[in-house]
């Protein structure tokens, strides 16, 4: 959905219709487009251009993405950057909660891993309909990492993440069907979920298809 919006905004930009491009959310998407090369060539200068416009218009997500670029290029002291990332997540930046949450979860940038804090941010982001955060919550409730093991809530968040187009949501549902957690055990449905994940680019799910097929051949 965001790629479709980016494509539309790039068309507006090419037509000189900058008013819509300079709206805060639009500027964030255009910054991502130029940073990551989505429907256009990568251009760090243009990415910074749009991120700074987003910041000027009051976008915390724009500030987060701009700061992430600066961290990658070493243009900002690490301690200063990580503290500001935390502040942005605490302040409600959706992207900071999701992506800085992942860094906090894994203990990147010389931090001590803090899963409890990461899941606290992810819960807020999931309730704001962010598909990746919904997947993280599904994983957390399946594994018990988020404070409780609850396959029902794992399935709920996985379904929401699936609706938002996040590939690994299908993989996680495959696990639930493979093991019979909350749902009745069904290897055919598990494989179907894994195949959906693969079709969306989650090639790790090929391993799980192979695992199911091996089990069938050797049981």
PDB file of C-alpha atoms in Angstrom:
ATOM      1  CA  UNK A   1       0.000   0.000   0.000  1.00  0.00           C
ATOM      2  CA  UNK A   2       2.824   2.384   0.831  1.00  0.00           C
ATOM      3  CA  UNK A   3       4.570   1.537  -2.448  1.00  0.00           C
ATOM      4  CA  UNK A   4       1.409   2.515  -4.317  1.00  0.00           C
ATOM      5  CA  UNK A   5       1.345   5.823  -2.433  1.00  0.00           C
ATOM      6  CA  UNK A   6       5.018   6.377  -3.211  1.00  0.00           C
ATOM      7  CA  UNK A   7       4.423   5.745  -6.897  1.00  0.00           C
ATOM      8  CA  UNK A   8       1.569   8.253  -6.906  1.00  0.00           C
ATOM      9  CA  UNK A   9       3.640  10.873  -5.071  1.00  0.00           C
ATOM     10  CA  UNK A  10       6.551  10.446  -7.468  1.00  0.00           C
ATOM     11  CA  UNK A  11       4.147  11.072 -10.344  1.00  0.00           C
ATOM     12  CA  UNK A  12       2.967  14.266  -8.658  1.00  0.00           C
ATOM     13  CA  UNK A  13       6.572  15.321  -8.122  1.00  0.00           C
ATOM     14  CA  UNK A  14       7.390  14.729 -11.797  1.00  0.00           C
ATOM     15  CA  UNK A  15       4.441  16.946 -12.708  1.00  0.00           C
ATOM     16  CA  UNK A  16       5.661  19.740 -10.442  1.00  0.00           C
ATOM     17  CA  UNK A  17       2.750  19.321  -8.013  1.00  0.00           C
ATOM     18  CA  UNK A  18       4.780  19.772  -4.875  1.00  0.00           C
ATOM     19  CA  UNK A  19       2.037  20.828  -2.474  1.00  0.00           C
ATOM     20  CA  UNK A  20       0.917  17.243  -1.877  1.00  0.00           C
ATOM     21  CA  UNK A  21       4.525  16.046  -1.752  1.00  0.00           C
ATOM     22  CA  UNK A  22       5.329  18.413   1.080  1.00  0.00           C
ATOM     23  CA  UNK A  23       2.631  17.127   3.419  1.00  0.00           C
ATOM     24  CA  UNK A  24       4.375  15.485   6.424  1.00  0.00           C
ATOM     25  CA  UNK A  25       3.354  11.870   5.730  1.00  0.00           C
ATOM     26  CA  UNK A  26       4.013  12.280   2.012  1.00  0.00           C
ATOM     27  CA  UNK A  27       7.473  13.731   2.631  1.00  0.00           C
ATOM     28  CA  UNK A  28       8.310  10.738   4.845  1.00  0.00           C
ATOM     29  CA  UNK A  29       7.301   8.322   2.078  1.00  0.00           C
ATOM     30  CA  UNK A  30       9.266  10.226  -0.551  1.00  0.00           C
ATOM     31  CA  UNK A  31      12.278  10.258   1.734  1.00  0.00           C
ATOM     32  CA  UNK A  32      12.006   6.478   2.043  1.00  0.00           C
ATOM     33  CA  UNK A  33      11.619   6.185  -1.722  1.00  0.00           C
ATOM     34  CA  UNK A  34      14.866   8.029  -2.383  1.00  0.00           C
ATOM     35  CA  UNK A  35      16.732   6.403   0.502  1.00  0.00           C
ATOM     36  CA  UNK A  36      15.782   2.827  -0.426  1.00  0.00           C
ATOM     37  CA  UNK A  37      15.266   3.177  -4.163  1.00  0.00           C
ATOM     38  CA  UNK A  38      11.525   2.458  -4.216  1.00  0.00           C
ATOM     39  CA  UNK A  39      10.155   3.206  -7.700  1.00  0.00           C
ATOM     40  CA  UNK A  40      13.102   5.555  -8.249  1.00  0.00           C
ATOM     41  CA  UNK A  41      16.892   5.605  -8.127  1.00  0.00           C
ATOM     42  CA  UNK A  42      18.542   5.878  -4.724  1.00  0.00           C
ATOM     43  CA  UNK A  43      19.451   9.469  -3.941  1.00  0.00           C
ATOM     44  CA  UNK A  44      20.589  10.249  -0.359  1.00  0.00           C
ATOM     45  CA  UNK A  45      20.488  13.979  -1.082  1.00  0.00           C
ATOM     46  CA  UNK A  46      16.810  13.838  -2.052  1.00  0.00           C
ATOM     47  CA  UNK A  47      16.057  11.538   0.866  1.00  0.00           C
ATOM     48  CA  UNK A  48      17.492  14.095   3.269  1.00  0.00           C
ATOM     49  CA  UNK A  49      15.623  16.853   1.443  1.00  0.00           C
ATOM     50  CA  UNK A  50      12.260  15.210   2.086  1.00  0.00           C
ATOM     51  CA  UNK A  51      13.079  14.073   5.611  1.00  0.00           C
ATOM     52  CA  UNK A  52      13.994  17.634   6.561  1.00  0.00           C
ATOM     53  CA  UNK A  53      10.732  18.888   5.092  1.00  0.00           C
ATOM     54  CA  UNK A  54       8.880  16.280   7.150  1.00  0.00           C
ATOM     55  CA  UNK A  55      10.745  17.389  10.276  1.00  0.00           C
ATOM     56  CA  UNK A  56       9.913  21.026   9.564  1.00  0.00           C
ATOM     57  CA  UNK A  57       6.255  20.039   9.287  1.00  0.00           C
ATOM     58  CA  UNK A  58       6.398  18.337  12.681  1.00  0.00           C
ATOM     59  CA  UNK A  59       6.830  14.670  11.720  1.00  0.00           C
ATOM     60  CA  UNK A  60       8.493  12.557  14.418  1.00  0.00           C
ATOM     61  CA  UNK A  61       8.775   9.710  11.900  1.00  0.00           C
ATOM     62  CA  UNK A  62      10.680  12.023   9.579  1.00  0.00           C
ATOM     63  CA  UNK A  63      13.067  12.912  12.383  1.00  0.00           C
ATOM     64  CA  UNK A  64      13.582   9.247  13.196  1.00  0.00           C
ATOM     65  CA  UNK A  65      14.418   8.324   9.600  1.00  0.00           C
ATOM     66  CA  UNK A  66      16.703  11.326   9.165  1.00  0.00           C
ATOM     67  CA  UNK A  67      18.499  10.478  12.381  1.00  0.00           C
ATOM     68  CA  UNK A  68      18.862   6.848  11.266  1.00  0.00           C
ATOM     69  CA  UNK A  69      20.532   8.051   8.061  1.00  0.00           C
ATOM     70  CA  UNK A  70      22.909  10.209  10.054  1.00  0.00           C
ATOM     71  CA  UNK A  71      23.748   7.308  12.362  1.00  0.00           C
ATOM     72  CA  UNK A  72      24.567   5.073   9.409  1.00  0.00           C
ATOM     73  CA  UNK A  73      26.903   7.672   7.956  1.00  0.00           C
ATOM     74  CA  UNK A  74      28.488   8.522  11.304  1.00  0.00           C
ATOM     75  CA  UNK A  75      27.361  12.157  11.192  1.00  0.00           C
ATOM     76  CA  UNK A  76      25.968  12.167  14.728  1.00  0.00           C
ATOM     77  CA  UNK A  77      27.487  10.920  18.031  1.00  0.00           C
ATOM     78  CA  UNK A  78      26.117   7.465  18.831  1.00  0.00           C
ATOM     79  CA  UNK A  79      25.152   8.188  22.442  1.00  0.00           C
ATOM     80  CA  UNK A  80      23.282  11.333  21.416  1.00  0.00           C
ATOM     81  CA  UNK A  81      21.515   9.520  18.589  1.00  0.00           C
ATOM     82  CA  UNK A  82      20.443   6.515  20.640  1.00  0.00           C
ATOM     83  CA  UNK A  83      19.027   8.731  23.375  1.00  0.00           C
ATOM     84  CA  UNK A  84      17.052  10.724  20.824  1.00  0.00           C
ATOM     85  CA  UNK A  85      15.779   7.489  19.256  1.00  0.00           C
ATOM     86  CA  UNK A  86      14.477   6.441  22.670  1.00  0.00           C
ATOM     87  CA  UNK A  87      12.787   9.795  23.137  1.00  0.00           C
ATOM     88  CA  UNK A  88      11.109   9.538  19.741  1.00  0.00           C
ATOM     89  CA  UNK A  89       9.806   6.060  20.549  1.00  0.00           C
ATOM     90  CA  UNK A  90       8.529   7.208  23.933  1.00  0.00           C
ATOM     91  CA  UNK A  91       6.982  10.236  22.229  1.00  0.00           C
ATOM     92  CA  UNK A  92       4.892   8.074  19.928  1.00  0.00           C
ATOM     93  CA  UNK A  93       6.794   7.947  16.633  1.00  0.00           C
ATOM     94  CA  UNK A  94       5.391   4.851  14.963  1.00  0.00           C
ATOM     95  CA  UNK A  95       8.586   4.102  13.050  1.00  0.00           C
ATOM     96  CA  UNK A  96      10.743   4.646  16.111  1.00  0.00           C
ATOM     97  CA  UNK A  97       8.595   2.291  18.180  1.00  0.00           C
ATOM     98  CA  UNK A  98       8.804  -0.435  15.542  1.00  0.00           C
ATOM     99  CA  UNK A  99      12.343  -0.136  14.187  1.00  0.00           C
ATOM    100  CA  UNK A 100      14.179   1.306  17.168  1.00  0.00           C
ATOM    101  CA  UNK A 101      12.258  -1.264  19.190  1.00  0.00           C
ATOM    102  CA  UNK A 102      13.901  -3.947  17.050  1.00  0.00           C
ATOM    103  CA  UNK A 103      17.329  -2.456  17.770  1.00  0.00           C
ATOM    104  CA  UNK A 104      16.564  -2.374  21.500  1.00  0.00           C
ATOM    105  CA  UNK A 105      15.268  -5.962  21.379  1.00  0.00           C
ATOM    106  CA  UNK A 106      18.497  -7.158  19.749  1.00  0.00           C
ATOM    107  CA  UNK A 107      20.871  -4.919  21.720  1.00  0.00           C
ATOM    108  CA  UNK A 108      22.307  -3.140  18.716  1.00  0.00           C
ATOM    109  CA  UNK A 109      24.456   0.012  18.905  1.00  0.00           C
ATOM    110  CA  UNK A 110      26.214  -1.140  22.104  1.00  0.00           C
ATOM    111  CA  UNK A 111      22.963  -1.364  24.054  1.00  0.00           C
ATOM    112  CA  UNK A 112      21.921  -4.042  26.491  1.00  0.00           C
ATOM    113  CA  UNK A 113      19.006  -6.017  24.971  1.00  0.00           C
ATOM    114  CA  UNK A 114      15.690  -4.967  26.491  1.00  0.00           C
ATOM    115  CA  UNK A 115      12.844  -7.175  25.240  1.00  0.00           C
ATOM    116  CA  UNK A 116      10.364  -5.837  27.776  1.00  0.00           C
ATOM    117  CA  UNK A 117      10.737  -2.288  26.495  1.00  0.00           C
ATOM    118  CA  UNK A 118      10.618  -3.411  22.870  1.00  0.00           C
ATOM    119  CA  UNK A 119       7.352  -5.270  23.390  1.00  0.00           C
ATOM    120  CA  UNK A 120       5.876  -2.316  25.222  1.00  0.00           C
ATOM    121  CA  UNK A 121       6.487  -0.129  22.160  1.00  0.00           C
ATOM    122  CA  UNK A 122       5.403  -2.848  19.735  1.00  0.00           C
ATOM    123  CA  UNK A 123       2.072  -3.263  21.526  1.00  0.00           C
ATOM    124  CA  UNK A 124       1.323   0.436  21.037  1.00  0.00           C
ATOM    125  CA  UNK A 125       2.408   0.300  17.379  1.00  0.00           C
ATOM    126  CA  UNK A 126       0.393  -2.882  16.779  1.00  0.00           C
ATOM    127  CA  UNK A 127      -2.718  -1.209  18.169  1.00  0.00           C
ATOM    128  CA  UNK A 128      -2.044   1.574  15.653  1.00  0.00           C
ATOM    129  CA  UNK A 129      -2.203  -1.052  12.888  1.00  0.00           C
ATOM    130  CA  UNK A 130       1.478  -1.361  11.992  1.00  0.00           C
ATOM    131  CA  UNK A 131       1.831  -4.803  10.312  1.00  0.00           C
ATOM    132  CA  UNK A 132       5.402  -5.469  11.436  1.00  0.00           C
ATOM    133  CA  UNK A 133       4.602  -4.605  15.042  1.00  0.00           C
ATOM    134  CA  UNK A 134       1.557  -6.872  14.825  1.00  0.00           C
ATOM    135  CA  UNK A 135       3.859  -9.687  13.685  1.00  0.00           C
ATOM    136  CA  UNK A 136       6.225  -9.045  16.596  1.00  0.00           C
ATOM    137  CA  UNK A 137       3.300  -9.254  19.016  1.00  0.00           C
ATOM    138  CA  UNK A 138       2.157 -12.497  17.375  1.00  0.00           C
ATOM    139  CA  UNK A 139       5.656 -13.896  17.825  1.00  0.00           C
ATOM    140  CA  UNK A 140       5.745 -12.639  21.421  1.00  0.00           C
ATOM    141  CA  UNK A 141       2.480 -14.313  22.378  1.00  0.00           C
ATOM    142  CA  UNK A 142       3.434 -17.554  20.656  1.00  0.00           C
ATOM    143  CA  UNK A 143       6.845 -17.710  22.335  1.00  0.00           C
ATOM    144  CA  UNK A 144       5.811 -16.132  25.633  1.00  0.00           C
ATOM    145  CA  UNK A 145       8.466 -13.429  25.280  1.00  0.00           C
ATOM    146  CA  UNK A 146       5.974 -10.618  25.747  1.00  0.00           C
ATOM    147  CA  UNK A 147       4.966 -11.824  29.213  1.00  0.00           C
ATOM    148  CA  UNK A 148       2.442 -14.548  28.413  1.00  0.00           C
ATOM    149  CA  UNK A 149       2.012 -17.485  26.052  1.00  0.00           C
ATOM    150  CA  UNK A 150      -1.335 -17.172  24.302  1.00  0.00           C
ATOM    151  CA  UNK A 151      -1.816 -18.854  20.888  1.00  0.00           C
ATOM    152  CA  UNK A 152      -5.195 -17.161  20.487  1.00  0.00           C
ATOM    153  CA  UNK A 153      -3.657 -13.698  20.668  1.00  0.00           C
ATOM    154  CA  UNK A 154      -0.772 -14.900  18.526  1.00  0.00           C
ATOM    155  CA  UNK A 155      -3.245 -15.880  15.814  1.00  0.00           C
ATOM    156  CA  UNK A 156      -5.156 -12.599  16.183  1.00  0.00           C
ATOM    157  CA  UNK A 157      -2.045 -10.478  15.703  1.00  0.00           C
ATOM    158  CA  UNK A 158      -0.804 -12.715  12.886  1.00  0.00           C
ATOM    159  CA  UNK A 159      -4.108 -12.305  11.039  1.00  0.00           C
ATOM    160  CA  UNK A 160      -3.915  -8.529  11.463  1.00  0.00           C
ATOM    161  CA  UNK A 161      -0.318  -8.523  10.239  1.00  0.00           C
ATOM    162  CA  UNK A 162      -1.308 -10.698   7.273  1.00  0.00           C
ATOM    163  CA  UNK A 163      -4.020  -8.197   6.342  1.00  0.00           C
ATOM    164  CA  UNK A 164      -1.367  -5.491   6.399  1.00  0.00           C
ATOM    165  CA  UNK A 165       0.775  -7.442   3.935  1.00  0.00           C
ATOM    166  CA  UNK A 166       3.648  -8.588   6.179  1.00  0.00           C
ATOM    167  CA  UNK A 167       5.046 -11.896   4.806  1.00  0.00           C
ATOM    168  CA  UNK A 168       6.255 -13.440   8.067  1.00  0.00           C
ATOM    169  CA  UNK A 169       2.691 -13.329   9.406  1.00  0.00           C
ATOM    170  CA  UNK A 170       1.914 -16.257   7.094  1.00  0.00           C
ATOM    171  CA  UNK A 171       4.969 -18.115   8.378  1.00  0.00           C
ATOM    172  CA  UNK A 172       3.856 -17.723  11.971  1.00  0.00           C
ATOM    173  CA  UNK A 173       0.370 -18.992  11.139  1.00  0.00           C
ATOM    174  CA  UNK A 174       2.085 -21.961   9.526  1.00  0.00           C
ATOM    175  CA  UNK A 175       3.780 -22.679  12.852  1.00  0.00           C
ATOM    176  CA  UNK A 176       0.430 -22.601  14.637  1.00  0.00           C
ATOM    177  CA  UNK A 177      -1.143 -25.060  12.197  1.00  0.00           C
ATOM    178  CA  UNK A 178       2.012 -27.205  12.178  1.00  0.00           C
ATOM    179  CA  UNK A 179       1.939 -27.604  15.956  1.00  0.00           C
ATOM    180  CA  UNK A 180      -1.813 -27.395  16.521  1.00  0.00           C
ATOM    181  CA  UNK A 181      -1.587 -24.333  18.755  1.00  0.00           C
ATOM    182  CA  UNK A 182      -5.031 -22.742  19.272  1.00  0.00           C
ATOM    183  CA  UNK A 183      -6.130 -24.214  15.921  1.00  0.00           C
ATOM    184  CA  UNK A 184      -6.458 -27.895  15.026  1.00  0.00           C
ATOM    185  CA  UNK A 185      -3.216 -29.379  13.718  1.00  0.00           C
ATOM    186  CA  UNK A 186      -3.305 -29.324   9.922  1.00  0.00           C
ATOM    187  CA  UNK A 187      -0.156 -29.876   7.885  1.00  0.00           C
ATOM    188  CA  UNK A 188      -1.844 -28.928   4.605  1.00  0.00           C
ATOM    189  CA  UNK A 189      -2.861 -25.554   6.019  1.00  0.00           C
ATOM    190  CA  UNK A 190       0.609 -25.112   7.480  1.00  0.00           C
ATOM    191  CA  UNK A 191       2.213 -25.666   4.079  1.00  0.00           C
ATOM    192  CA  UNK A 192      -0.322 -23.331   2.442  1.00  0.00           C
ATOM    193  CA  UNK A 193       0.660 -20.600   4.915  1.00  0.00           C
ATOM    194  CA  UNK A 194       4.358 -21.159   4.294  1.00  0.00           C
ATOM    195  CA  UNK A 195       3.794 -20.992   0.530  1.00  0.00           C
ATOM    196  CA  UNK A 196       1.993 -17.656   0.894  1.00  0.00           C
ATOM    197  CA  UNK A 197       4.975 -16.351   2.842  1.00  0.00           C
ATOM    198  CA  UNK A 198       7.368 -17.554   0.133  1.00  0.00           C
ATOM    199  CA  UNK A 199       5.237 -15.958  -2.585  1.00  0.00           C
ATOM    200  CA  UNK A 200       5.623 -12.644  -0.744  1.00  0.00           C
ATOM    201  CA  UNK A 201       9.412 -12.969  -0.520  1.00  0.00           C
ATOM    202  CA  UNK A 202       9.909 -14.792   2.788  1.00  0.00           C
ATOM    203  CA  UNK A 203      12.175 -17.483   1.357  1.00  0.00           C
ATOM    204  CA  UNK A 204      13.107 -18.802   4.800  1.00  0.00           C
ATOM    205  CA  UNK A 205       9.664 -20.401   4.808  1.00  0.00           C
ATOM    206  CA  UNK A 206      10.924 -22.820   2.135  1.00  0.00           C
ATOM    207  CA  UNK A 207      12.812 -24.530   4.966  1.00  0.00           C
ATOM    208  CA  UNK A 208       9.590 -25.083   6.874  1.00  0.00           C
ATOM    209  CA  UNK A 209       7.845 -26.505   3.817  1.00  0.00           C
ATOM    210  CA  UNK A 210      10.734 -28.938   3.529  1.00  0.00           C
ATOM    211  CA  UNK A 211      10.439 -29.780   7.222  1.00  0.00           C
ATOM    212  CA  UNK A 212       6.758 -30.676   6.870  1.00  0.00           C
ATOM    213  CA  UNK A 213       7.361 -32.753   3.740  1.00  0.00           C
ATOM    214  CA  UNK A 214      10.233 -34.607   5.428  1.00  0.00           C
ATOM    215  CA  UNK A 215       7.975 -35.334   8.409  1.00  0.00           C
ATOM    216  CA  UNK A 216       5.282 -36.713   6.119  1.00  0.00           C
ATOM    217  CA  UNK A 217       7.759 -38.963   4.327  1.00  0.00           C
ATOM    218  CA  UNK A 218       9.331 -40.286   7.515  1.00  0.00           C
ATOM    219  CA  UNK A 219       6.530 -40.581  10.040  1.00  0.00           C
TER     220      UNK A 219
END
